[in-house]
């Protein structure tokens, strides 16, 4: 037990925590984007998909708690690795390779902070509704379309998704290094894979606000379930 704690306190232990929790968050982000593609298959599909996710509350809450734990551990490991790096290297870097490393970790820090702020806003926007003036509980398609019809909201999502792309690119790249998938001869493949996966998620996610603003995704006809409370 003691040696396990020592492992998690070590810098390699924290990197493993970053890689494992990063992989879980990455899996969620890819699955979430694929799930949201339902919106292109008809105006009721997203509502059906949302209802299916809520059908087994125990499963939904296990996934939510797992995601929350992964995000908290990810931020904790990032924070303590940053502090450890600062303590170990009070003097600036000299070599080119080190410059690249600091650039990547600086990018990870600010894109990570923007993503955290985005997630808080996103939950208040599409899950609990406090940040969405036309929010209707359970009417996912209505919330989606009326939410993205507001240009500044869509612009903020696009900006946040570009940060997500940068974060995922560096994250996938360094996660592969942590798990030993790194060799000078094959590093171009690592870069290609990280670029491909980040670009795919960003393109999919940015397509949602763009499609709403372009009028390609419309609201489903109002039903009793999607009508605002005062109209019922
Ligand atoms: C343009 C991109 C995105 C769109 C259109 C979108 C859409 C949505 C929608 C409609 C919901 C509510 C689902 C429901 O109530 O059934 C939701 C929930 C959620 N989204 Fe997103 N999302 C996007 C990006 C992201 C990203 C990048 C993350 C994480 C980094 C994320 C994390 C979450 C979380 C944690 C929930 C709450 C799930 C729950 O516990 O019910 N989303 N999203």
Coordinates of N, CA and C and ligand atoms in Angstrom, one line a residue:
X1 N 0.8 -1.2 0.0 CA 0.0 0.0 0.0 C 0.9 1.3 0.0
X2 N 1.9 1.2 0.9 CA 2.8 2.3 1.0 C 3.5 2.6 -0.3
X3 N 4.0 1.5 -1.0 CA 4.7 1.6 -2.2 C 3.8 2.1 -3.3
X4 N 2.5 1.7 -3.3 CA 1.5 2.2 -4.3 C 1.4 3.8 -4.1
X5 N 1.3 4.2 -2.9 CA 1.2 5.7 -2.6 C 2.4 6.4 -3.1
X6 N 3.6 5.8 -2.8 CA 4.9 6.3 -3.3 C 4.9 6.5 -4.8
X7 N 4.3 5.4 -5.5 CA 4.3 5.4 -6.9 C 3.5 6.7 -7.4
X8 N 2.3 6.9 -6.8 CA 1.4 8.0 -7.3 C 2.0 9.3 -6.9
X9 N 2.9 9.3 -5.9 CA 3.5 10.6 -5.5 C 4.7 10.9 -6.4
X10 N 5.2 9.9 -7.1 CA 6.4 10.1 -8.0 C 5.9 10.7 -9.3
X11 N 6.9 11.3 -10.0 CA 6.5 12.0 -11.2 C 6.0 11.0 -12.3
X12 N 6.6 9.8 -12.4 CA 6.1 8.9 -13.4 C 4.7 8.4 -13.0
X13 N 4.5 8.2 -11.7 CA 3.2 7.8 -11.2 C 2.1 8.8 -11.7
X14 N 2.4 10.1 -11.5 CA 1.5 11.2 -11.9 C 1.3 11.2 -13.4
X15 N 2.3 10.9 -14.1 CA 2.2 10.9 -15.6 C 1.3 9.7 -16.0
X16 N 1.4 8.6 -15.3 CA 0.5 7.5 -15.6 C -0.9 7.8 -15.2
X17 N -1.1 8.5 -14.1 CA -2.5 9.0 -13.8 C -3.0 9.9 -14.9
X18 N -2.2 10.8 -15.4 CA -2.6 11.7 -16.5 C -3.0 10.9 -17.7
X19 N -2.1 9.9 -18.0 CA -2.4 9.1 -19.2 C -3.7 8.3 -19.1
X20 N -3.9 7.7 -18.0 CA -5.1 6.8 -17.8 C -6.3 7.6 -17.8
X21 N -6.3 8.7 -17.0 CA -7.5 9.5 -16.9 C -7.8 10.3 -18.2
X22 N -6.7 10.7 -18.8 CA -6.8 11.3 -20.1 C -7.4 10.4 -21.2
X23 N -7.1 9.1 -21.1 CA -7.6 8.2 -22.0 C -9.1 8.0 -21.8
X24 N -9.5 8.0 -20.5 CA -11.0 7.9 -20.2 C -11.7 9.1 -20.7
X25 N -11.2 10.3 -20.5 CA -11.8 11.5 -20.9 C -11.9 11.6 -22.4
X26 N -10.8 11.2 -23.0 CA -10.7 11.1 -24.5 C -11.8 10.2 -25.0
X27 N -12.0 9.0 -24.4 CA -13.0 8.1 -24.9 C -14.4 8.7 -24.8
X28 N -14.6 9.5 -23.6 CA -15.9 10.1 -23.5 C -16.1 11.2 -24.6
X29 N -15.1 12.0 -24.8 CA -15.3 13.1 -25.8 C -15.6 12.5 -27.2
X30 N -14.9 11.4 -27.6 CA -15.1 10.8 -28.9 C -16.5 10.3 -28.9
X31 N -16.9 9.5 -27.9 CA -18.3 8.9 -27.8 C -19.4 10.0 -27.8
X32 N -19.1 11.1 -27.1 CA -20.1 12.2 -27.0 C -20.3 12.9 -28.4
X33 N -19.2 13.0 -29.1 CA -19.3 13.7 -30.4 C -20.1 12.7 -31.3
X34 N -19.7 11.4 -31.3 CA -20.4 10.5 -32.2 C -21.9 10.4 -31.8
X35 N -22.2 10.5 -30.5 CA -23.6 10.5 -30.0 C -24.4 11.7 -30.6
X36 N -23.7 12.8 -30.5 CA -24.4 14.1 -31.0 C -24.6 14.1 -32.5
X37 N -23.9 13.2 -33.2 CA -24.1 13.2 -34.7 C -25.6 12.7 -35.0
X38 N -26.3 12.2 -34.0 CA -27.7 11.8 -34.1 C -28.5 13.0 -34.6
X39 N -28.1 14.2 -34.3 CA -28.9 15.3 -34.7 C -29.0 15.5 -36.2
X40 N -28.1 14.8 -36.9 CA -28.2 14.9 -38.4 C -29.2 13.8 -39.0
X41 N -29.7 12.9 -38.1 CA -30.5 11.9 -38.6 C -32.0 12.1 -38.4
X42 N -32.4 13.3 -38.1 CA -33.8 13.7 -37.9 C -34.0 14.4 -36.6
X43 N -35.1 15.2 -36.6 CA -35.2 16.1 -35.4 C -35.6 15.4 -34.1
X44 N -36.0 14.2 -34.1 CA -36.4 13.5 -32.9 C -35.3 12.6 -32.3
X45 N -34.2 12.4 -33.2 CA -33.2 11.4 -32.8 C -32.4 11.8 -31.6
X46 N -32.1 13.1 -31.4 CA -31.3 13.5 -30.3 C -32.1 13.3 -29.0
X47 N -33.4 13.6 -29.0 CA -34.3 13.4 -27.9 C -34.3 12.0 -27.5
X48 N -34.4 11.1 -28.5 CA -34.5 9.6 -28.2 C -33.2 9.2 -27.6
X49 N -32.1 9.7 -28.1 CA -30.7 9.3 -27.7 C -30.6 9.8 -26.2
X50 N -31.0 11.0 -25.9 CA -30.9 11.6 -24.5 C -31.7 10.7 -23.6
X51 N -32.9 10.4 -24.0 CA -33.8 9.6 -23.2 C -33.2 8.2 -22.9
X52 N -32.6 7.6 -23.9 CA -32.0 6.3 -23.8 C -30.9 6.4 -22.7
X53 N -30.1 7.4 -22.8 CA -29.0 7.6 -21.8 C -29.5 7.7 -20.4
X54 N -30.7 8.3 -20.2 CA -31.3 8.5 -18.9 C -32.1 7.3 -18.4
X55 N -32.3 6.3 -19.3 CA -33.2 5.2 -18.9 C -32.8 4.4 -17.7
X56 N -31.5 4.2 -17.6 CA -31.0 3.5 -16.4 C -30.2 4.4 -15.5
X57 N -30.9 5.0 -14.5 CA -30.2 6.1 -13.7 C -28.9 5.6 -13.0
X58 N -28.9 4.3 -12.6 CA -27.7 3.8 -11.9 C -26.5 3.8 -12.8
X59 N -26.7 3.5 -14.1 CA -25.6 3.5 -15.1 C -25.2 4.9 -15.4
X60 N -26.2 5.8 -15.5 CA -25.9 7.2 -15.9 C -25.0 7.8 -14.7
X61 N -25.5 7.6 -13.5 CA -24.7 8.2 -12.4 C -23.4 7.6 -12.2
X62 N -23.2 6.3 -12.5 CA -21.9 5.6 -12.4 C -21.0 6.3 -13.4
X63 N -21.5 6.5 -14.6 CA -20.7 7.1 -15.7 C -20.3 8.6 -15.3
X64 N -21.3 9.3 -14.7 CA -21.1 10.7 -14.3 C -20.0 10.8 -13.2
X65 N -20.1 9.9 -12.2 CA -19.1 9.9 -11.1 C -17.8 9.5 -11.6
X66 N -17.7 8.5 -12.5 CA -16.4 8.0 -13.1 C -15.8 9.2 -13.8
X67 N -16.6 9.9 -14.6 CA -16.1 11.0 -15.4 C -15.5 12.1 -14.5
X68 N -16.3 12.4 -13.4 CA -15.9 13.5 -12.5 C -14.6 13.1 -11.8
X69 N -14.5 11.8 -11.4 CA -13.3 11.3 -10.7 C -12.1 11.4 -11.7
X70 N -12.3 11.0 -12.9 CA -11.2 11.1 -13.9 C -10.8 12.5 -14.2
X71 N -11.8 13.5 -14.3 CA -11.4 14.9 -14.5 C -10.7 15.4 -13.3
X72 N -11.1 15.1 -12.1 CA -10.5 15.6 -10.9 C -9.0 15.1 -10.7
X73 N -8.8 13.8 -11.0 CA -7.5 13.2 -10.9 C -6.6 13.8 -12.0
X74 N -7.2 14.0 -13.2 CA -6.4 14.6 -14.3 C -5.9 16.0 -13.9
X75 N -6.8 16.8 -13.4 CA -6.4 18.2 -13.0 C -5.4 18.1 -11.8
X76 N -5.6 17.3 -10.9 CA -4.7 17.1 -9.7 C -3.3 16.8 -10.2
X77 N -3.2 15.7 -11.1 CA -1.9 15.3 -11.6 C -1.2 16.4 -12.4
X78 N -2.0 17.1 -13.2 CA -1.4 18.2 -14.0 C -0.8 19.3 -13.1
X79 N -1.6 19.6 -12.1 CA -1.2 20.7 -11.2 C 0.0 20.3 -10.4
X80 N 0.1 19.1 -9.9 CA 1.3 18.7 -9.1 C 2.5 18.5 -9.9
X81 N 2.3 18.0 -11.2 CA 3.5 17.9 -12.1 C 4.0 19.3 -12.4
X82 N 3.1 20.3 -12.6 CA 3.5 21.7 -12.9 C 4.3 22.2 -11.8
X83 N 3.8 22.0 -10.5 CA 4.5 22.5 -9.4 C 5.9 21.9 -9.2
X84 N 6.0 20.5 -9.4 CA 7.2 19.8 -9.3 C 8.2 20.3 -10.4
X85 N 7.7 20.5 -11.6 CA 8.6 21.0 -12.7 C 9.2 22.4 -12.3
X86 N 8.3 23.2 -11.8 CA 8.8 24.6 -11.4 C 9.8 24.5 -10.4
X87 N 9.6 23.7 -9.4 CA 10.6 23.6 -8.2 C 11.9 23.0 -8.7
X88 N 11.8 22.1 -9.7 CA 13.1 21.4 -10.2 C 13.8 22.3 -11.1
X89 N 13.2 23.3 -11.8 CA 13.9 24.1 -12.8 C 13.6 25.6 -12.7
X90 N 14.2 26.2 -11.7 CA 13.9 27.6 -11.5 C 14.6 28.4 -12.6
X91 N 15.6 27.9 -13.3 CA 16.3 28.6 -14.4 C 15.7 28.3 -15.7
X92 N 15.7 29.2 -16.7 CA 15.0 29.0 -18.0 C 15.7 27.9 -18.8
X93 N 15.0 27.4 -19.8 CA 15.5 26.3 -20.6 C 16.5 26.8 -21.7
X94 N 17.4 26.0 -22.1 CA 18.4 26.5 -23.0 C 18.3 25.8 -24.4
X95 N 18.0 24.4 -24.3 CA 18.0 23.7 -25.6 C 16.7 23.8 -26.3
X96 N 16.8 23.6 -27.7 CA 15.6 23.7 -28.5 C 14.5 22.7 -28.1
X97 N 14.9 21.5 -27.8 CA 14.0 20.4 -27.5 C 13.2 20.8 -26.2
X98 N 13.9 21.5 -25.2 CA 13.3 21.9 -24.0 C 12.3 23.0 -24.3
X99 N 12.6 23.9 -25.3 CA 11.7 24.9 -25.7 C 10.4 24.3 -26.2
X100 N 10.5 23.3 -27.0 CA 9.3 22.6 -27.5 C 8.5 22.0 -26.4
X101 N 9.2 21.4 -25.4 CA 8.5 20.8 -24.3 C 7.8 21.9 -23.5
X102 N 8.4 23.0 -23.2 CA 7.7 24.1 -22.4 C 6.6 24.6 -23.2
X103 N 6.7 24.8 -24.5 CA 5.6 25.3 -25.3 C 4.4 24.4 -25.2
X104 N 4.7 23.1 -25.3 CA 3.6 22.1 -25.3 C 2.9 22.2 -23.9
X105 N 3.7 22.2 -22.8 CA 3.1 22.2 -21.5 C 2.4 23.5 -21.2
X106 N 2.9 24.6 -21.7 CA 2.2 25.9 -21.5 C 0.9 25.9 -22.2
X107 N 0.9 25.3 -23.4 CA -0.4 25.2 -24.2 C -1.4 24.3 -23.5
X108 N -0.9 23.2 -22.9 CA -1.8 22.3 -22.2 C -2.4 23.0 -21.0
X109 N -1.6 23.9 -20.3 CA -2.1 24.5 -19.1 C -3.3 25.5 -19.5
X110 N -3.0 26.4 -20.4 CA -4.1 27.4 -20.7 C -5.3 26.8 -21.4
X111 N -5.0 25.8 -22.3 CA -6.1 25.1 -23.0 C -6.9 24.3 -22.0
X112 N -6.2 23.7 -21.0 CA -6.9 23.0 -19.9 C -7.8 23.9 -19.1
X113 N -7.3 25.1 -18.7 CA -8.1 26.0 -17.9 C -9.4 26.4 -18.7
X114 N -9.2 26.8 -20.0 CA -10.3 27.2 -20.8 C -11.3 26.0 -20.9
X115 N -10.8 24.8 -21.1 CA -11.7 23.6 -21.2 C -12.5 23.4 -19.9
X116 N -11.9 23.7 -18.7 CA -12.6 23.5 -17.4 C -13.7 24.6 -17.4
X117 N -13.4 25.8 -17.8 CA -14.4 26.9 -17.8 C -15.6 26.5 -18.7
X118 N -15.2 26.0 -19.9 CA -16.1 25.5 -20.9 C -17.1 24.5 -20.3
X119 N -16.5 23.5 -19.6 CA -17.3 22.4 -19.1 C -18.4 22.9 -18.1
X120 N -17.9 23.8 -17.2 CA -18.9 24.4 -16.3 C -20.0 25.1 -17.0
X121 N -19.7 25.9 -18.0 CA -20.7 26.6 -18.8 C -21.6 25.7 -19.5
X122 N -21.0 24.6 -20.1 CA -21.7 23.6 -21.0 C -22.7 22.9 -20.1
X123 N -22.4 22.5 -18.9 CA -23.3 21.8 -18.0 C -24.5 22.7 -17.6
X124 N -24.2 24.0 -17.4 CA -25.2 25.0 -17.0 C -26.1 25.3 -18.2
X125 N -25.5 25.1 -19.4 CA -26.2 25.4 -20.7 C -27.1 24.3 -21.1
X126 N -26.5 23.1 -21.3 CA -27.3 22.0 -21.9 C -27.8 20.9 -20.9
X127 N -27.3 20.9 -19.7 CA -27.7 19.8 -18.8 C -28.6 20.4 -17.7
X128 N -28.3 21.5 -17.0 CA -29.1 22.0 -16.0 C -30.0 23.2 -16.4
X129 N -29.5 23.9 -17.4 CA -30.3 25.0 -18.1 C -30.2 26.4 -17.5
X130 N -29.5 26.6 -16.4 CA -29.4 27.9 -15.8 C -28.8 28.9 -16.8
X131 N -27.9 28.5 -17.7 CA -27.3 29.4 -18.6 C -28.0 29.4 -20.0
X132 N -29.2 28.9 -20.1 CA -29.9 28.7 -21.3 C -31.4 29.3 -21.1
X133 N -31.6 30.5 -21.6 CA -32.9 31.1 -21.4 C -34.1 30.3 -21.9
X134 N -33.9 29.5 -23.0 CA -35.1 28.7 -23.5 C -35.0 27.2 -23.2
X135 N -34.3 26.9 -22.1 CA -34.1 25.5 -21.7 C -35.4 24.8 -21.3
X136 N -35.6 23.6 -21.9 CA -36.7 22.8 -21.5 C -36.1 21.4 -21.1
X137 N -36.4 21.0 -19.9 CA -35.9 19.7 -19.4 C -36.2 18.5 -20.3
X138 N -35.2 17.8 -20.7 CA -35.5 16.6 -21.5 C -35.6 16.8 -23.0
X139 N -35.8 18.1 -23.4 CA -36.0 18.4 -24.8 C -34.6 18.7 -25.4
X140 N -33.8 17.7 -25.6 CA -32.4 17.9 -26.0 C -32.3 18.6 -27.4
X141 N -33.1 18.2 -28.4 CA -33.0 18.8 -29.7 C -33.4 20.3 -29.6
X142 N -34.5 20.6 -28.9 CA -34.9 22.0 -28.7 C -33.8 22.9 -28.1
X143 N -33.2 22.3 -27.0 CA -32.2 23.1 -26.3 C -30.9 23.3 -27.2
X144 N -30.6 22.3 -27.9 CA -29.5 22.3 -28.9 C -29.7 23.4 -29.9
X145 N -30.8 23.3 -30.6 CA -31.1 24.3 -31.7 C -31.2 25.7 -31.2
X146 N -32.0 25.9 -30.1 CA -32.2 27.3 -29.6 C -30.9 27.8 -29.0
X147 N -30.1 26.9 -28.4 CA -28.9 27.3 -27.8 C -27.9 27.8 -28.8
X148 N -27.7 27.1 -29.9 CA -26.7 27.4 -30.9 C -27.2 28.5 -31.9
X149 N -28.5 28.9 -31.8 CA -29.0 30.0 -32.6 C -28.4 31.3 -32.1
X150 N -27.9 31.4 -30.9 CA -27.4 32.6 -30.4 C -25.9 32.7 -30.9
X151 N -25.6 33.7 -31.8 CA -24.2 33.7 -32.4 C -23.1 33.7 -31.4
X152 N -23.2 34.5 -30.3 CA -22.0 34.5 -29.4 C -21.8 33.2 -28.7
X153 N -22.9 32.5 -28.4 CA -22.8 31.2 -27.8 C -22.1 30.2 -28.7
X154 N -22.5 30.2 -30.0 CA -21.9 29.3 -31.0 C -20.4 29.7 -31.2
X155 N -20.1 31.0 -31.2 CA -18.7 31.4 -31.3 C -17.9 30.9 -30.1
X156 N -18.4 31.0 -28.9 CA -17.7 30.5 -27.7 C -17.5 29.0 -27.9
X157 N -18.5 28.2 -28.3 CA -18.3 26.8 -28.5 C -17.2 26.5 -29.5
X158 N -17.2 27.3 -30.6 CA -16.1 27.0 -31.6 C -14.8 27.3 -31.1
X159 N -14.6 28.4 -30.3 CA -13.3 28.7 -29.7 C -12.9 27.6 -28.7
X160 N -13.9 27.2 -27.9 CA -13.6 26.1 -26.9 C -13.2 24.8 -27.6
X161 N -13.8 24.5 -28.7 CA -13.5 23.3 -29.5 C -12.1 23.3 -30.1
X162 N -11.6 24.6 -30.5 CA -10.3 24.7 -31.0 C -9.3 24.4 -29.9
X163 N -9.6 24.9 -28.6 CA -8.7 24.6 -27.5 C -8.7 23.1 -27.2
X164 N -9.9 22.5 -27.3 CA -10.0 21.0 -27.1 C -9.1 20.3 -28.1
X165 N -9.1 20.8 -29.3 CA -8.3 20.1 -30.4 C -6.8 20.2 -30.0
X166 N -6.4 21.4 -29.6 CA -5.0 21.6 -29.2 C -4.6 20.7 -28.0
X167 N -5.5 20.6 -27.0 CA -5.3 19.9 -25.8 C -5.3 18.4 -26.1
X168 N -6.2 17.9 -27.0 CA -6.2 16.5 -27.4 C -5.0 16.1 -28.2
X169 N -4.6 17.0 -29.1 CA -3.4 16.7 -29.9 C -2.2 16.5 -29.0
X170 N -1.9 17.4 -28.1 CA -0.7 17.3 -27.2 C -0.9 16.1 -26.2
X171 N -2.2 16.0 -25.8 CA -2.5 14.9 -24.8 C -2.3 13.5 -25.4
X172 N -2.8 13.3 -26.6 CA -2.7 12.0 -27.2 C -1.2 11.7 -27.5
X173 N -0.5 12.7 -28.0 CA 0.9 12.6 -28.3 C 1.7 12.2 -27.0
X174 N 1.5 12.9 -25.9 CA 2.3 12.6 -24.7 C 1.8 11.3 -24.0
X175 N 0.5 11.0 -24.1 CA 0.0 9.8 -23.5 C 0.7 8.6 -24.2
X176 N 0.9 8.7 -25.5 CA 1.5 7.6 -26.2 C 3.0 7.4 -25.8
X177 N 3.6 8.6 -25.5 CA 5.0 8.5 -25.0 C 5.0 7.9 -23.6
X178 N 4.1 8.2 -22.7 CA 4.1 7.7 -21.4 C 3.9 6.2 -21.4
X179 N 3.1 5.7 -22.3 CA 2.8 4.2 -22.3 C 3.9 3.5 -23.2
X180 N 4.9 4.2 -23.7 CA 6.0 3.6 -24.4 C 5.9 3.5 -25.9
X181 N 4.8 4.1 -26.4 CA 4.6 4.1 -27.9 C 5.4 5.2 -28.5
X182 N 6.7 5.2 -28.4 CA 7.5 6.3 -28.9 C 8.8 5.7 -29.4
X183 N 9.1 6.0 -30.6 CA 10.4 5.6 -31.2 C 10.7 6.6 -32.3
X184 N 12.0 7.1 -32.4 CA 12.3 8.1 -33.4 C 11.9 7.7 -34.8
X185 N 11.9 6.4 -35.1 CA 11.6 6.0 -36.5 C 10.0 6.1 -36.7
X186 N 9.3 6.0 -35.6 CA 7.8 6.0 -35.8 C 7.1 7.2 -35.3
X187 N 7.9 8.2 -34.8 CA 7.2 9.4 -34.2 C 6.3 10.1 -35.2
X188 N 6.7 10.1 -36.5 CA 5.8 10.8 -37.4 C 4.4 10.2 -37.4
X189 N 4.3 8.8 -37.2 CA 3.0 8.2 -37.1 C 2.2 8.6 -35.9
X190 N 3.0 8.9 -34.8 CA 2.4 9.3 -33.5 C 1.8 10.7 -33.8
X191 N 2.5 11.6 -34.4 CA 2.0 12.9 -34.7 C 0.8 12.8 -35.7
X192 N 0.9 11.9 -36.7 CA -0.2 11.8 -37.6 C -1.5 11.3 -36.9
X193 N -1.3 10.3 -36.0 CA -2.5 9.8 -35.3 C -3.1 10.9 -34.4
X194 N -2.3 11.6 -33.6 CA -2.8 12.6 -32.7 C -3.5 13.7 -33.5
X195 N -2.9 14.1 -34.7 CA -3.5 15.2 -35.5 C -4.9 14.7 -36.0
X196 N -4.9 13.5 -36.5 CA -6.1 12.9 -37.1 C -7.3 12.9 -36.1
X197 N -7.0 12.3 -35.0 CA -8.1 12.1 -34.0 C -8.6 13.5 -33.4
X198 N -7.6 14.4 -33.2 CA -8.0 15.7 -32.7 C -8.8 16.5 -33.7
X199 N -8.4 16.4 -35.0 CA -9.1 17.1 -36.1 C -10.5 16.5 -36.3
X200 N -10.6 15.2 -36.1 CA -11.9 14.6 -36.3 C -12.9 15.1 -35.3
X201 N -12.5 15.1 -34.0 CA -13.4 15.5 -32.9 C -13.7 17.0 -33.1
X202 N -12.7 17.8 -33.4 CA -13.0 19.3 -33.5 C -13.9 19.5 -34.7
X203 N -13.7 18.9 -35.8 CA -14.5 19.1 -37.0 C -16.0 18.7 -36.7
X204 N -16.1 17.5 -36.1 CA -17.5 17.0 -35.7 C -18.2 18.0 -34.8
X205 N -17.5 18.4 -33.7 CA -18.1 19.3 -32.7 C -18.4 20.7 -33.3
X206 N -17.5 21.2 -34.1 CA -17.7 22.6 -34.7 C -18.8 22.5 -35.7
X207 N -19.1 21.4 -36.3 CA -20.1 21.3 -37.3 C -21.5 21.5 -36.6
X208 N -21.7 21.3 -35.3 CA -23.0 21.4 -34.7 C -23.5 22.9 -34.6
X209 N -22.7 23.8 -34.0 CA -23.2 25.2 -34.1 C -23.3 25.7 -35.5
X210 N -22.3 25.3 -36.3 CA -22.3 25.9 -37.7 C -23.6 25.4 -38.4
X211 N -23.9 24.1 -38.3 CA -25.1 23.6 -38.9 C -26.4 24.3 -38.4
X212 N -26.5 24.6 -37.2 CA -27.7 25.3 -36.6 C -27.7 26.7 -37.2
X213 N -26.6 27.4 -37.2 CA -26.6 28.8 -37.7 C -26.9 28.8 -39.2
X214 N -26.5 27.8 -39.9 CA -26.7 27.7 -41.4 C -28.1 27.3 -41.7
X215 N -28.9 26.9 -40.7 CA -30.3 26.5 -40.9 C -30.4 25.0 -41.3
X216 N -29.3 24.3 -41.2 CA -29.3 22.9 -41.7 C -29.9 21.9 -40.7
X217 N -29.9 22.4 -39.4 CA -30.5 21.5 -38.3 C -31.7 22.4 -37.7
X218 N -32.9 21.8 -37.8 CA -34.0 22.6 -37.3 C -34.6 21.9 -36.1
X219 N -35.5 22.7 -35.4 CA -36.2 22.1 -34.2 C -37.3 21.1 -34.6
X220 N -37.5 20.1 -33.8 CA -38.6 19.2 -34.0 C -39.9 20.0 -33.8
X221 N -41.0 19.6 -34.4 CA -42.3 20.3 -34.1 C -42.6 20.1 -32.6
X222 N -43.1 21.2 -32.0 CA -43.4 21.2 -30.6 C -44.4 20.1 -30.2
X223 N -44.0 19.4 -29.1 CA -44.9 18.4 -28.5 C -45.2 18.9 -27.1
X224 N -46.0 18.2 -26.3 CA -46.3 18.5 -24.9 C -45.0 18.5 -24.2
X225 N -44.1 17.6 -24.5 CA -42.8 17.5 -23.8 C -41.8 18.6 -24.0
X226 N -41.9 19.2 -25.2 CA -40.9 20.2 -25.6 C -41.4 21.6 -25.5
X227 N -42.7 21.8 -25.2 CA -43.3 23.2 -25.0 C -42.8 23.8 -23.7
X228 N -42.4 25.1 -23.8 CA -42.0 25.7 -22.5 C -43.1 25.6 -21.5
X229 N -42.7 25.6 -20.2 CA -43.7 25.3 -19.1 C -44.9 26.3 -19.1
X230 N -44.6 27.7 -19.4 CA -45.7 28.6 -19.3 C -46.7 28.5 -20.4
X231 N -46.3 27.8 -21.5 CA -47.2 27.6 -22.7 C -48.1 26.4 -22.5
X232 N -47.8 25.5 -21.5 CA -48.6 24.3 -21.3 C -49.8 24.5 -20.5
Ligands
LIG1 C1 -20.2 21.3 -29.9 C2 -19.8 20.3 -29.0 C3 -20.8 19.7 -28.0 C4 -22.2 19.6 -28.1 C5 -23.1 20.0 -29.2 C6 -22.6 19.0 -26.9 C7 -23.9 18.7 -26.6 C8 -24.4 18.2 -25.3 C9 -25.8 18.1 -25.0 C10 -26.9 18.4 -25.9 C11 -25.8 17.6 -23.7 C12 -27.1 17.3 -22.9 C13 -27.4 15.8 -23.1 C14 -28.7 15.4 -22.4 O1 -29.2 16.1 -21.6 O2 -29.2 14.3 -22.7 C15 -24.4 17.5 -23.2 C16 -24.0 17.1 -22.0 C17 -22.7 17.0 -21.6 N1 -21.6 17.3 -22.3 FE1 -21.5 18.0 -24.2 N2 -21.5 18.7 -26.1 C18 -20.4 19.2 -26.7 C19 -19.1 19.1 -26.3 C20 -18.7 18.6 -25.1 C21 -17.3 18.5 -24.6 C22 -16.1 18.9 -25.5 C23 -17.3 18.0 -23.4 C24 -16.2 17.6 -22.5 C25 -15.0 18.0 -22.6 C26 -18.7 17.7 -23.0 C27 -19.2 17.2 -21.8 C28 -20.5 17.0 -21.5 C29 -20.9 16.5 -20.2 C30 -20.0 16.1 -19.1 C31 -22.3 16.4 -20.3 C32 -23.3 16.0 -19.2 C33 -23.6 14.5 -19.4 C34 -24.6 14.1 -18.2 O3 -24.0 13.9 -17.2 O4 -25.7 14.1 -18.5 N3 -19.5 18.1 -24.1 N4 -23.6 17.9 -24.3

